[in-house]
PDB file of C-alpha atoms in Angstrom:
ATOM      1  CA  GLY A   1    -133.814 -26.122  79.404  1.00 53.00           C
ATOM      2  CA  GLN A   2    -132.929 -26.128  83.061  1.00 58.00           C
ATOM      3  CA  ASP A   3    -135.712 -26.858  85.075  1.00 59.00           C
ATOM      4  CA  SER A   4    -136.195 -22.794  86.326  1.00 59.00           C
ATOM      5  CA  GLY A   5    -136.295 -22.291  82.585  1.00 65.00           C
ATOM      6  CA  GLN A   6    -140.010 -23.816  82.301  1.00 68.00           C
ATOM      7  CA  SER A   7    -141.817 -21.730  84.477  1.00 65.00           C
ATOM      8  CA  ARG A   8    -140.337 -19.271  82.756  1.00 71.00           C
ATOM      9  CA  VAL A   9    -141.670 -20.365  79.717  1.00 80.00           C
ATOM     10  CA  GLU A  10    -145.305 -21.304  80.853  1.00 77.00           C
ATOM     11  CA  ALA A  11    -147.293 -18.228  79.418  1.00 77.00           C
ATOM     12  CA  ASP A  12    -145.984 -18.442  75.948  1.00 86.00           C
ATOM     13  CA  LEU A  13    -146.719 -22.350  75.707  1.00 88.00           C
ATOM     14  CA  GLU A  14    -150.053 -21.819  76.766  1.00 87.00           C
ATOM     15  CA  VAL A  15    -150.000 -18.851  74.620  1.00 89.00           C
ATOM     16  CA  ILE A  16    -149.177 -20.953  71.979  1.00 94.00           C
ATOM     17  CA  GLY A  17    -150.289 -24.251  72.550  1.00 94.00           C
ATOM     18  CA  ASP A  18    -153.645 -25.027  70.465  1.00 96.00           C
ATOM     19  CA  ARG A  19    -151.492 -24.565  68.127  1.00 97.00           C
ATOM     20  CA  LEU A  20    -148.741 -26.580  68.900  1.00 96.00           C
ATOM     21  CA  ARG A  21    -151.806 -29.469  69.491  1.00 97.00           C
ATOM     22  CA  GLY A  22    -153.171 -29.052  66.092  1.00 97.00           C
ATOM     23  CA  LEU A  23    -149.224 -29.448  64.607  1.00 97.00           C
ATOM     24  CA  ALA A  24    -148.462 -32.464  66.675  1.00 97.00           C
ATOM     25  CA  ALA A  25    -152.714 -33.896  65.848  1.00 96.00           C
ATOM     26  CA  ASP A  26    -151.625 -33.130  62.016  1.00 95.00           C
ATOM     27  CA  GLY A  27    -148.249 -35.309  62.078  1.00 95.00           C
ATOM     28  CA  THR A  28    -145.570 -32.828  62.512  1.00 97.00           C
ATOM     29  CA  PRO A  29    -142.042 -34.324  62.957  1.00 98.00           C
ATOM     30  CA  MET A  30    -141.508 -32.422  66.565  1.00 97.00           C
ATOM     31  CA  VAL A  31    -138.280 -33.354  69.288  1.00 97.00           C
ATOM     32  CA  MET A  32    -138.207 -32.419  72.441  1.00 96.00           C
ATOM     33  CA  ILE A  33    -135.472 -32.594  74.993  1.00 94.00           C
ATOM     34  CA  CYS A  34    -135.465 -32.686  78.770  1.00 93.00           C
ATOM     35  CA  GLY A  35    -137.512 -29.799  79.904  1.00 92.00           C
ATOM     36  CA  MET A  36    -139.374 -29.131  76.643  1.00 93.00           C
ATOM     37  CA  TYR A  37    -140.511 -33.246  76.583  1.00 96.00           C
ATOM     38  CA  GLN A  38    -141.419 -32.695  80.620  1.00 95.00           C
ATOM     39  CA  MET A  39    -143.385 -30.110  78.879  1.00 94.00           C
ATOM     40  CA  PHE A  40    -145.033 -31.212  76.410  1.00 97.00           C
ATOM     41  CA  GLY A  41    -146.659 -33.832  78.979  1.00 97.00           C
ATOM     42  CA  HIS A  42    -149.726 -32.548  81.048  1.00 97.00           C
ATOM     43  CA  ALA A  43    -147.277 -31.837  84.178  1.00 96.00           C
ATOM     44  CA  PHE A  44    -144.131 -30.681  86.105  1.00 94.00           C
ATOM     45  CA  ILE A  45    -143.860 -30.793  89.098  1.00 94.00           C
ATOM     46  CA  THR A  46    -140.892 -28.961  90.141  1.00 90.00           C
ATOM     47  CA  HIS A  47    -138.545 -30.161  93.223  1.00 89.00           C
ATOM     48  CA  GLU A  48    -139.712 -27.873  95.751  1.00 89.00           C
ATOM     49  CA  GLY A  49    -144.028 -29.128  94.407  1.00 91.00           C
ATOM     50  CA  LEU A  50    -145.622 -26.876  92.105  1.00 90.00           C
ATOM     51  CA  GLU A  51    -147.083 -27.786  89.250  1.00 93.00           C
ATOM     52  CA  LEU A  52    -146.770 -26.405  86.315  1.00 92.00           C
ATOM     53  CA  PRO A  53    -148.929 -27.137  83.841  1.00 93.00           C
ATOM     54  CA  GLY A  54    -148.064 -29.146  80.059  1.00 94.00           C
ATOM     55  CA  LEU A  55    -149.283 -29.095  76.601  1.00 96.00           C
ATOM     56  CA  GLY A  56    -150.861 -32.803  77.124  1.00 97.00           C
ATOM     57  CA  ILE A  57    -149.335 -33.588  73.328  1.00 98.00           C
ATOM     58  CA  LEU A  58    -147.496 -36.993  75.706  1.00 98.00           C
ATOM     59  CA  ASP A  59    -149.232 -38.586  78.372  1.00 98.00           C
ATOM     60  CA  VAL A  60    -146.743 -38.027  80.177  1.00 98.00           C
ATOM     61  CA  THR A  61    -146.089 -36.587  83.636  1.00 98.00           C
ATOM     62  CA  THR A  62    -143.093 -35.622  85.548  1.00 97.00           C
ATOM     63  CA  ARG A  63    -141.397 -34.387  89.289  1.00 97.00           C
ATOM     64  CA  GLY A  64    -138.115 -33.290  90.129  1.00 94.00           C
ATOM     65  CA  GLN A  65    -136.316 -34.720  92.625  1.00 94.00           C
ATOM     66  CA  SER A  66    -132.856 -34.345  94.210  1.00 92.00           C
ATOM     67  CA  THR A  67    -131.101 -36.553  92.335  1.00 92.00           C
ATOM     68  CA  ARG A  68    -129.537 -36.109  88.875  1.00 94.00           C
ATOM     69  CA  MET A  69    -129.617 -38.831  86.417  1.00 96.00           C
ATOM     70  CA  ILE A  70    -126.101 -38.590  84.039  1.00 96.00           C
ATOM     71  CA  GLY A  71    -124.656 -40.257  81.788  1.00 95.00           C
ATOM     72  CA  GLY A  72    -124.519 -41.875  78.274  1.00 95.00           C
ATOM     73  CA  ILE A  73    -126.986 -44.681  77.284  1.00 96.00           C
ATOM     74  CA  VAL A  74    -128.068 -47.006  75.168  1.00 96.00           C
ATOM     75  CA  LEU A  75    -131.656 -47.534  73.985  1.00 97.00           C
ATOM     76  CA  ASP A  76    -133.901 -50.090  71.631  1.00 97.00           C
ATOM     77  CA  THR A  77    -136.897 -48.463  69.281  1.00 98.00           C
ATOM     78  CA  ASP A  78    -138.367 -48.503  66.728  1.00 96.00           C
ATOM     79  CA  LEU A  79    -136.085 -46.619  64.707  1.00 95.00           C
ATOM     80  CA  GLY A  80    -133.213 -49.549  65.185  1.00 94.00           C
ATOM     81  CA  GLN A  81    -130.782 -48.921  68.131  1.00 95.00           C
ATOM     82  CA  VAL A  82    -129.926 -44.709  69.774  1.00 96.00           C
ATOM     83  CA  VAL A  83    -126.820 -43.003  71.796  1.00 96.00           C
ATOM     84  CA  GLY A  84    -127.089 -40.316  73.719  1.00 95.00           C
ATOM     85  CA  PHE A  85    -126.365 -38.436  76.906  1.00 96.00           C
ATOM     86  CA  GLU A  86    -128.820 -37.762  79.932  1.00 96.00           C
ATOM     87  CA  ASN A  87    -129.106 -34.923  82.291  1.00 94.00           C
ATOM     88  CA  HIS A  88    -131.761 -34.785  83.892  1.00 95.00           C
ATOM     89  CA  SER A  89    -133.139 -34.713  87.208  1.00 94.00           C
ATOM     90  CA  GLY A  90    -137.051 -35.255  86.428  1.00 95.00           C
ATOM     91  CA  ALA A  91    -138.589 -38.309  87.221  1.00 98.00           C
ATOM     92  CA  THR A  92    -141.000 -39.275  84.138  1.00 98.00           C
ATOM     93  CA  VAL A  93    -143.907 -42.235  84.592  1.00 98.00           C
ATOM     94  CA  LEU A  94    -145.452 -42.749  81.133  1.00 98.00           C
ATOM     95  CA  GLY A  95    -150.223 -43.349  80.763  1.00 98.00           C
ATOM     96  CA  ALA A  96    -151.371 -46.260  80.015  1.00 96.00           C
ATOM     97  CA  SER A  97    -151.680 -46.272  76.340  1.00 94.00           C
ATOM     98  CA  GLN A  98    -148.223 -43.645  75.751  1.00 98.00           C
ATOM     99  CA  GLN A  99    -145.659 -45.441  73.662  1.00 98.00           C
ATOM    100  CA  PRO A 100    -142.022 -44.397  75.739  1.00 98.00           C
ATOM    101  CA  PHE A 101    -139.228 -43.709  72.448  1.00 98.00           C
ATOM    102  CA  GLY A 102    -137.398 -46.387  73.646  1.00 98.00           C
ATOM    103  CA  ARG A 103    -136.361 -49.312  75.835  1.00 98.00           C
ATOM    104  CA  VAL A 104    -133.410 -48.177  78.034  1.00 98.00           C
ATOM    105  CA  VAL A 105    -130.252 -50.994  77.534  1.00 97.00           C
ATOM    106  CA  VAL A 106    -128.157 -49.040  79.547  1.00 96.00           C
ATOM    107  CA  GLY A 107    -128.769 -45.923  81.759  1.00 97.00           C
ATOM    108  CA  ASN A 108    -132.042 -44.087  83.826  1.00 97.00           C
ATOM    109  CA  GLY A 109    -134.169 -42.768  81.061  1.00 98.00           C
ATOM    110  CA  ASN A 110    -137.444 -42.103  81.755  1.00 98.00           C
ATOM    111  CA  ASN A 111    -137.393 -42.165  85.603  1.00 97.00           C
ATOM    112  CA  GLY A 112    -134.257 -44.549  86.586  1.00 96.00           C
ATOM    113  CA  ASN A 113    -137.166 -47.655  87.789  1.00 97.00           C
ATOM    114  CA  ASP A 114    -139.798 -48.802  84.519  1.00 97.00           C
ATOM    115  CA  ARG A 115    -136.487 -48.840  81.415  1.00 98.00           C
ATOM    116  CA  THR A 116    -138.393 -46.876  79.677  1.00 98.00           C
ATOM    117  CA  GLU A 117    -136.960 -43.324  77.866  1.00 98.00           C
ATOM    118  CA  GLY A 118    -138.870 -40.787  76.296  1.00 98.00           C
ATOM    119  CA  ALA A 119    -142.768 -40.686  73.845  1.00 98.00           C
ATOM    120  CA  ARG A 120    -143.822 -40.865  70.391  1.00 98.00           C
ATOM    121  CA  THR A 121    -146.967 -40.329  70.102  1.00 96.00           C
ATOM    122  CA  HIS A 122    -147.461 -39.699  65.610  1.00 91.00           C
ATOM    123  CA  ASN A 123    -144.866 -37.257  64.969  1.00 96.00           C
ATOM    124  CA  VAL A 124    -143.247 -35.963  67.713  1.00 98.00           C
ATOM    125  CA  ILE A 125    -140.775 -37.287  69.934  1.00 98.00           C
ATOM    126  CA  GLY A 126    -140.187 -35.992  73.496  1.00 98.00           C
ATOM    127  CA  THR A 127    -136.590 -36.881  74.882  1.00 98.00           C
ATOM    128  CA  TYR A 128    -133.850 -37.193  77.662  1.00 97.00           C
ATOM    129  CA  LEU A 129    -131.182 -37.714  75.487  1.00 96.00           C
ATOM    130  CA  HIS A 130    -129.540 -34.495  74.843  1.00 88.00           C
ATOM    131  CA  GLY A 131    -127.033 -34.377  72.010  1.00 72.00           C
ATOM    132  CA  PRO A 132    -126.000 -35.109  69.517  1.00 83.00           C
ATOM    133  CA  LEU A 133    -129.001 -37.134  69.237  1.00 92.00           C
ATOM    134  CA  LEU A 134    -129.843 -36.859  65.270  1.00 93.00           C
ATOM    135  CA  PRO A 135    -126.322 -36.647  64.103  1.00 91.00           C
ATOM    136  CA  ALA A 136    -125.749 -39.894  65.949  1.00 92.00           C
ATOM    137  CA  ASN A 137    -129.010 -41.802  64.893  1.00 95.00           C
ATOM    138  CA  PRO A 138    -128.943 -40.791  61.033  1.00 93.00           C
ATOM    139  CA  LYS A 139    -132.129 -43.136  61.637  1.00 93.00           C
ATOM    140  CA  VAL A 140    -133.896 -41.164  64.174  1.00 96.00           C
ATOM    141  CA  ALA A 141    -132.836 -37.938  62.237  1.00 94.00           C
ATOM    142  CA  ASP A 142    -134.045 -39.766  58.520  1.00 93.00           C
ATOM    143  CA  ALA A 143    -137.436 -40.614  59.970  1.00 95.00           C
ATOM    144  CA  LEU A 144    -138.439 -36.963  60.648  1.00 96.00           C
ATOM    145  CA  ILE A 145    -137.267 -35.888  57.451  1.00 95.00           C
ATOM    146  CA  ALA A 146    -139.167 -38.580  55.651  1.00 95.00           C
ATOM    147  CA  ALA A 147    -142.600 -37.499  57.708  1.00 96.00           C
ATOM    148  CA  ALA A 148    -141.794 -33.371  57.484  1.00 96.00           C
ATOM    149  CA  ALA A 149    -141.647 -34.572  53.263  1.00 96.00           C
ATOM    150  CA  GLU A 150    -144.230 -36.345  53.397  1.00 96.00           C
ATOM    151  CA  ARG A 151    -146.849 -34.135  55.099  1.00 94.00           C
ATOM    152  CA  ALA A 152    -145.161 -31.546  52.585  1.00 94.00           C
ATOM    153  CA  THR A 153    -146.003 -33.048  49.489  1.00 95.00           C
ATOM    154  CA  ALA A 154    -148.404 -35.599  50.246  1.00 94.00           C
ATOM    155  CA  ARG A 155    -146.068 -38.147  48.727  1.00 94.00           C
ATOM    156  CA  PRO A 156    -144.211 -41.380  49.534  1.00 92.00           C
ATOM    157  CA  PHE A 157    -140.430 -40.133  50.952  1.00 91.00           C
ATOM    158  CA  GLU A 158    -137.212 -41.302  48.411  1.00 89.00           C
ATOM    159  CA  PRO A 159    -133.852 -41.088  50.237  1.00 85.00           C
ATOM    160  CA  GLY A 160    -130.609 -40.479  47.920  1.00 89.00           C
ATOM    161  CA  GLU A 161    -128.157 -42.676  48.624  1.00 90.00           C
ATOM    162  CA  ILE A 162    -126.809 -42.020  51.923  1.00 88.00           C
ATOM    163  CA  ASP A 163    -124.105 -43.544  53.720  1.00 92.00           C
ATOM    164  CA  ASP A 164    -124.482 -42.831  57.451  1.00 92.00           C
ATOM    165  CA  THR A 165    -121.105 -45.417  58.009  1.00 93.00           C
ATOM    166  CA  VAL A 166    -119.045 -42.632  60.007  1.00 93.00           C
ATOM    167  CA  ALA A 167    -122.495 -42.138  62.184  1.00 91.00           C
ATOM    168  CA  ASP A 168    -122.867 -45.993  62.769  1.00 92.00           C
ATOM    169  CA  GLU A 169    -119.258 -46.545  63.103  1.00 94.00           C
ATOM    170  CA  ALA A 170    -119.859 -43.845  66.169  1.00 92.00           C
ATOM    171  CA  ARG A 171    -122.892 -45.318  66.910  1.00 92.00           C
ATOM    172  CA  THR A 172    -121.133 -48.860  67.596  1.00 93.00           C
ATOM    173  CA  ARG A 173    -118.812 -47.690  69.161  1.00 94.00           C
ATOM    174  CA  GLN A 174    -119.941 -45.440  71.590  1.00 92.00           C
ATOM    175  CA  VAL A 175    -123.115 -48.815  72.215  1.00 93.00           C
ATOM    176  CA  ARG A 176    -120.266 -51.067  72.827  1.00 94.00           C
ATOM    177  CA  ARG A 177    -118.204 -49.211  75.157  1.00 93.00           C
ATOM    178  CA  LEU A 178    -121.486 -48.085  77.799  1.00 93.00           C
ATOM    179  CA  LEU A 179    -122.176 -51.795  77.890  1.00 91.00           C
ATOM    180  CA  ALA A 180    -118.338 -52.499  79.134  1.00 93.00           C
ATOM    181  CA  LYS A 181    -119.004 -50.721  81.783  1.00 86.00           C
ATOM    182  CA  ARG A 182    -123.027 -52.289  82.936  1.00 78.00           C
ATOM    183  CA  SER A 183    -120.646 -55.444  83.017  1.00 67.00           C
TER     184      SER A 183
END
């Protein structure tokens, strides 16, 4: 959500924070996008200087800024190349041991400087990639489904035959278009 929404959900997150931290530590897959990504970190400091405490699930801290980072983005991740659309004014910095979700090929990512995007701890992904993250990147969706299935059944997940041709073609076209704009 928007920065203004974070202050409205802060009290609710405090109430369920221990449960969310427990679920994350236990391997529950979660995808947190934009404002909720920021709230899953240690703190979000608004552009005006108000510090909203986060849940500390991800080792990140975010500061609001006046400049927005908007546009198509391409990442290299452990799950392959990922595309999306970023739209945020938060500048997020990863803690020393925090792994990013991916490395920026095109776009701004966490802060426009360090070429990282998002954060990933266990099965929790925090990211600035707005929709359609999962439909455009089926390997990300498949990894989350596999983690959920394995957690629920305590058995290795064996997916059936999946045809991702259309999603792969759409992602490839978007990557080509964004790389061409960069040149």
